[in-house]
């Protein structure tokens, strides 16, 4: 059995428009019958243009948005059937890294407070000494100096803040990480550092990962397998190199054709 299996997942929203006397209701099918599976330890790249539904899919898997229909089976348990209280308990096993680390970090909390709060979700009643050692190990794991733990988010660069966000996601010791455009707001040189960090974490911690991006060049470097999403549906999926070498769907071909190429020099 796959570690994560999504079956016919649908996430729809109602959009009201028209006048007060003649209102109309439109159904927005943000995720429209998505099925896919992810093996333990695999990095799955989820790609598509803005508005295709990939971020809604990630938030539905996280149960930040409840699905309209379908199943989200994590390690044999259907998250979509669990009450909210049970979902919160299970969320220790699956964490999310967001696009904007500054927005996702509490500006009033130090790095130590941020990480210790997340650690405490898994380890209730942990001693102060144990907590301090775990925070140090987390910072070292993501390539940050432990001396930074007393600082606040505004004192860091964008790349450093994203490392802190990754450390916070790792703090409850999850098995699955969903990374939603985690490098798109970073400079190219910093992007490569974060991608290498994610690769290292997968190898060292055995993480399963969904990496969401609009950048096919980025996902080719990182992912084992790629899923292409368009208008709420999956239109193509396959091994990363095979998909790049021989894309079958016209939309995938257009995405590949849009990758910038260096001009030939004389």
Short mmCIF file of C-alpha atoms in Angstrom, two decimals:
data_model
loop_
_atom_site.label_atom_id
_atom_site.label_comp_id
_atom_site.label_asym_id
_atom_site.label_seq_id
_atom_site.Cartn_x
_atom_site.Cartn_y
_atom_site.Cartn_z
CA UNK A 1 0.00 0.00 0.00
CA UNK A 2 1.23 3.51 -0.85
CA UNK A 3 2.09 5.73 2.11
CA UNK A 4 -0.30 8.43 0.85
CA UNK A 5 -3.16 7.60 -1.49
CA UNK A 6 -5.60 10.19 -2.80
CA UNK A 7 -8.77 8.84 -4.39
CA UNK A 8 -11.13 10.92 -6.52
CA UNK A 9 -10.54 14.01 -4.38
CA UNK A 10 -12.83 16.97 -4.97
CA UNK A 11 -12.69 20.41 -3.40
CA UNK A 12 -15.41 22.75 -4.64
CA UNK A 13 -16.32 26.28 -3.64
CA UNK A 14 -19.51 28.25 -4.12
CA UNK A 15 -19.19 31.69 -5.73
CA UNK A 16 -22.18 33.98 -5.41
CA UNK A 17 -22.72 36.75 -7.92
CA UNK A 18 -25.51 38.65 -9.63
CA UNK A 19 -27.85 41.13 -8.00
CA UNK A 20 -29.73 40.95 -4.71
CA UNK A 21 -32.97 40.20 -6.55
CA UNK A 22 -31.42 37.78 -9.03
CA UNK A 23 -28.51 36.04 -7.29
CA UNK A 24 -26.55 33.31 -9.04
CA UNK A 25 -24.34 30.61 -7.56
CA UNK A 26 -21.40 29.19 -9.46
CA UNK A 27 -19.45 26.10 -8.42
CA UNK A 28 -15.67 26.53 -8.60
CA UNK A 29 -14.11 23.08 -9.04
CA UNK A 30 -10.65 23.88 -7.66
CA UNK A 31 -9.81 20.19 -7.28
CA UNK A 32 -11.92 18.02 -9.54
CA UNK A 33 -11.45 14.27 -9.17
CA UNK A 34 -7.73 13.94 -8.37
CA UNK A 35 -6.28 10.49 -7.71
CA UNK A 36 -2.61 9.79 -7.03
CA UNK A 37 -0.36 7.80 -4.74
CA UNK A 38 3.00 8.44 -3.12
CA UNK A 39 5.38 5.77 -1.88
CA UNK A 40 7.21 6.09 1.41
CA UNK A 41 10.42 8.09 0.96
CA UNK A 42 9.41 9.45 -2.44
CA UNK A 43 9.52 13.10 -3.54
CA UNK A 44 6.54 13.87 -5.75
CA UNK A 45 6.64 17.07 -7.77
CA UNK A 46 3.26 18.73 -8.33
CA UNK A 47 3.42 21.34 -11.09
CA UNK A 48 1.07 23.64 -12.94
CA UNK A 49 0.40 27.31 -13.59
CA UNK A 50 -1.12 29.63 -10.99
CA UNK A 51 -4.80 28.88 -10.44
CA UNK A 52 -4.62 25.24 -11.54
CA UNK A 53 -5.59 23.98 -8.07
CA UNK A 54 -2.28 22.67 -6.77
CA UNK A 55 -2.23 24.82 -3.62
CA UNK A 56 -5.88 23.97 -2.90
CA UNK A 57 -4.96 20.30 -3.28
CA UNK A 58 -2.11 20.68 -0.78
CA UNK A 59 -4.33 22.42 1.76
CA UNK A 60 -6.99 19.77 1.31
CA UNK A 61 -4.45 17.02 1.98
CA UNK A 62 -3.38 18.96 5.08
CA UNK A 63 -7.07 19.19 6.06
CA UNK A 64 -6.82 22.96 6.28
CA UNK A 65 -9.68 22.77 3.78
CA UNK A 66 -12.12 19.89 4.10
CA UNK A 67 -12.78 18.05 0.83
CA UNK A 68 -16.14 18.04 -0.90
CA UNK A 69 -15.69 14.35 -1.69
CA UNK A 70 -13.04 11.68 -1.98
CA UNK A 71 -10.45 10.02 0.25
CA UNK A 72 -7.04 11.00 1.63
CA UNK A 73 -5.53 7.80 2.99
CA UNK A 74 -2.34 8.35 4.98
CA UNK A 75 -0.63 5.18 6.13
CA UNK A 76 -3.92 3.26 5.90
CA UNK A 77 -6.16 5.86 7.59
CA UNK A 78 -8.62 8.09 5.72
CA UNK A 79 -8.06 11.63 7.00
CA UNK A 80 -11.19 12.88 5.25
CA UNK A 81 -13.33 10.72 7.55
CA UNK A 82 -11.75 11.87 10.82
CA UNK A 83 -13.31 14.52 13.08
CA UNK A 84 -11.39 17.78 13.45
CA UNK A 85 -9.93 16.82 16.84
CA UNK A 86 -8.44 13.60 15.48
CA UNK A 87 -7.09 15.42 12.43
CA UNK A 88 -5.16 17.79 14.73
CA UNK A 89 -3.56 14.80 16.47
CA UNK A 90 -2.68 13.11 13.18
CA UNK A 91 -1.23 16.34 11.76
CA UNK A 92 1.91 15.69 13.78
CA UNK A 93 2.72 13.14 11.07
CA UNK A 94 2.29 15.55 8.15
CA UNK A 95 3.52 19.12 8.13
CA UNK A 96 3.62 21.96 5.62
CA UNK A 97 6.24 24.48 4.47
CA UNK A 98 4.65 27.59 2.97
CA UNK A 99 5.86 29.93 0.22
CA UNK A 100 6.39 32.99 2.40
CA UNK A 101 8.31 32.11 5.57
CA UNK A 102 7.93 35.59 7.03
CA UNK A 103 4.16 35.37 6.85
CA UNK A 104 4.12 31.85 8.29
CA UNK A 105 6.38 32.66 11.27
CA UNK A 106 5.09 34.56 14.29
CA UNK A 107 7.09 37.85 14.36
CA UNK A 108 6.71 38.07 18.14
CA UNK A 109 8.27 34.68 18.84
CA UNK A 110 11.97 33.91 18.93
CA UNK A 111 13.35 30.97 16.99
CA UNK A 112 13.58 29.00 20.23
CA UNK A 113 9.94 29.71 21.13
CA UNK A 114 8.78 28.79 17.63
CA UNK A 115 10.61 25.47 17.56
CA UNK A 116 9.96 24.53 21.18
CA UNK A 117 6.21 25.09 20.70
CA UNK A 118 6.24 22.65 17.78
CA UNK A 119 8.42 20.10 19.61
CA UNK A 120 6.06 20.17 22.59
CA UNK A 121 3.18 19.00 20.38
CA UNK A 122 4.90 15.63 20.08
CA UNK A 123 6.70 15.55 23.43
CA UNK A 124 4.40 16.71 26.21
CA UNK A 125 6.15 17.26 29.54
CA UNK A 126 9.61 17.46 27.97
CA UNK A 127 12.37 18.77 30.25
CA UNK A 128 14.04 22.12 29.63
CA UNK A 129 17.42 20.49 29.01
CA UNK A 130 15.99 18.04 26.49
CA UNK A 131 14.10 20.85 24.77
CA UNK A 132 17.25 22.95 24.43
CA UNK A 133 19.21 20.07 22.93
CA UNK A 134 16.43 19.30 20.44
CA UNK A 135 16.27 22.94 19.31
CA UNK A 136 20.04 22.96 18.79
CA UNK A 137 19.88 19.73 16.75
CA UNK A 138 17.06 21.10 14.60
CA UNK A 139 18.96 24.28 13.79
CA UNK A 140 22.08 22.31 12.94
CA UNK A 141 20.00 19.97 10.76
CA UNK A 142 18.79 22.87 8.60
CA UNK A 143 22.20 24.54 8.47
CA UNK A 144 21.71 27.36 10.97
CA UNK A 145 23.94 28.41 13.85
CA UNK A 146 22.30 27.44 17.20
CA UNK A 147 23.22 30.89 18.49
CA UNK A 148 20.39 32.24 16.31
CA UNK A 149 17.73 30.73 18.56
CA UNK A 150 17.21 33.92 20.57
CA UNK A 151 16.56 36.04 17.46
CA UNK A 152 13.26 37.04 15.85
CA UNK A 153 12.16 36.40 12.23
CA UNK A 154 12.80 39.98 11.06
CA UNK A 155 16.49 39.58 11.92
CA UNK A 156 17.03 36.92 9.22
CA UNK A 157 17.34 36.86 5.46
CA UNK A 158 14.64 35.18 3.34
CA UNK A 159 16.69 32.02 2.92
CA UNK A 160 17.40 31.81 6.65
CA UNK A 161 13.71 32.30 7.46
CA UNK A 162 12.80 29.47 5.13
CA UNK A 163 15.31 27.24 6.93
CA UNK A 164 13.60 28.16 10.21
CA UNK A 165 10.21 27.31 8.66
CA UNK A 166 11.59 23.94 7.56
CA UNK A 167 12.96 23.34 11.06
CA UNK A 168 9.55 24.09 12.53
CA UNK A 169 7.93 21.63 10.11
CA UNK A 170 10.46 18.98 11.19
CA UNK A 171 10.03 19.68 14.92
CA UNK A 172 7.00 17.37 15.49
CA UNK A 173 8.93 14.57 13.69
CA UNK A 174 6.56 14.15 10.73
CA UNK A 175 6.80 11.45 8.07
CA UNK A 176 5.30 13.60 5.28
CA UNK A 177 6.25 17.15 4.30
CA UNK A 178 4.17 19.22 1.88
CA UNK A 179 6.22 22.12 0.51
CA UNK A 180 4.09 24.70 -1.32
CA UNK A 181 6.31 26.87 -3.57
CA UNK A 182 8.99 27.02 -0.84
CA UNK A 183 11.70 28.58 -3.04
CA UNK A 184 9.75 30.78 -5.45
CA UNK A 185 10.25 33.93 -3.34
CA UNK A 186 14.00 33.38 -2.96
CA UNK A 187 16.99 34.42 -5.06
CA UNK A 188 18.27 31.75 -7.46
CA UNK A 189 21.44 31.12 -5.45
CA UNK A 190 19.40 30.67 -2.27
CA UNK A 191 16.92 28.43 -4.08
CA UNK A 192 19.64 25.89 -4.81
CA UNK A 193 20.67 25.84 -1.14
CA UNK A 194 17.11 25.11 0.00
CA UNK A 195 16.64 22.42 -2.66
CA UNK A 196 19.87 20.73 -1.60
CA UNK A 197 18.73 20.93 2.01
CA UNK A 198 15.42 19.20 1.15
CA UNK A 199 17.29 16.47 -0.69
CA UNK A 200 19.58 15.97 2.29
CA UNK A 201 16.64 15.79 4.71
CA UNK A 202 14.90 13.17 2.57
CA UNK A 203 18.06 11.03 2.61
CA UNK A 204 18.82 11.48 6.32
CA UNK A 205 15.29 11.36 7.77
CA UNK A 206 13.52 9.16 5.22
CA UNK A 207 10.90 11.84 4.58
CA UNK A 208 8.10 11.51 2.07
CA UNK A 209 7.53 14.82 0.30
CA UNK A 210 5.12 16.63 -2.00
CA UNK A 211 6.92 19.55 -3.63
CA UNK A 212 4.58 22.08 -5.28
CA UNK A 213 5.88 24.53 -7.86
CA UNK A 214 5.19 26.22 -11.16
CA UNK A 215 8.88 25.86 -12.10
CA UNK A 216 9.58 22.65 -14.02
CA UNK A 217 13.31 23.26 -13.91
CA UNK A 218 13.25 23.23 -10.11
CA UNK A 219 11.08 20.13 -9.83
CA UNK A 220 13.23 18.19 -12.31
CA UNK A 221 16.20 18.59 -10.01
CA UNK A 222 14.37 17.49 -6.88
CA UNK A 223 11.51 15.10 -7.67
CA UNK A 224 11.48 11.38 -8.36
CA UNK A 225 8.11 11.63 -10.07
CA UNK A 226 6.14 14.56 -11.49
CA UNK A 227 2.39 15.16 -11.61
CA UNK A 228 1.08 17.90 -13.91
CA UNK A 229 -2.15 19.63 -12.87
CA UNK A 230 -4.46 21.75 -15.05
CA UNK A 231 -7.85 23.21 -14.18
CA UNK A 232 -8.26 21.05 -11.09
CA UNK A 233 -7.32 17.78 -12.77
CA UNK A 234 -4.18 15.72 -13.26
CA UNK A 235 -3.36 15.65 -16.96
CA UNK A 236 -0.05 13.76 -16.86
CA UNK A 237 2.27 11.99 -14.47
CA UNK A 238 5.45 9.99 -14.73
CA UNK A 239 9.07 9.56 -13.71
CA UNK A 240 10.80 12.94 -13.81
CA UNK A 241 13.32 12.27 -16.57
CA UNK A 242 10.83 10.30 -18.67
CA UNK A 243 8.29 13.12 -18.51
CA UNK A 244 10.89 15.66 -19.60
CA UNK A 245 12.14 13.43 -22.40
CA UNK A 246 8.73 12.52 -23.81
CA UNK A 247 5.78 14.60 -22.55
CA UNK A 248 2.46 13.23 -23.77
CA UNK A 249 -0.04 15.94 -22.88
CA UNK A 250 -0.22 19.19 -24.88
CA UNK A 251 -0.32 21.27 -21.69
CA UNK A 252 2.84 19.58 -20.37
CA UNK A 253 4.52 20.27 -23.69
CA UNK A 254 3.64 23.95 -23.38
CA UNK A 255 5.04 24.10 -19.84
CA UNK A 256 8.30 22.54 -21.00
CA UNK A 257 8.51 24.88 -23.98
CA UNK A 258 8.17 27.85 -21.60
CA UNK A 259 11.33 26.97 -19.65
CA UNK A 260 13.87 29.74 -20.37
CA UNK A 261 16.84 28.62 -22.45
CA UNK A 262 20.21 30.30 -22.64
CA UNK A 263 20.84 31.98 -25.96
CA UNK A 264 23.58 30.41 -28.05
CA UNK A 265 26.83 32.36 -28.05
CA UNK A 266 29.05 32.86 -31.07
#
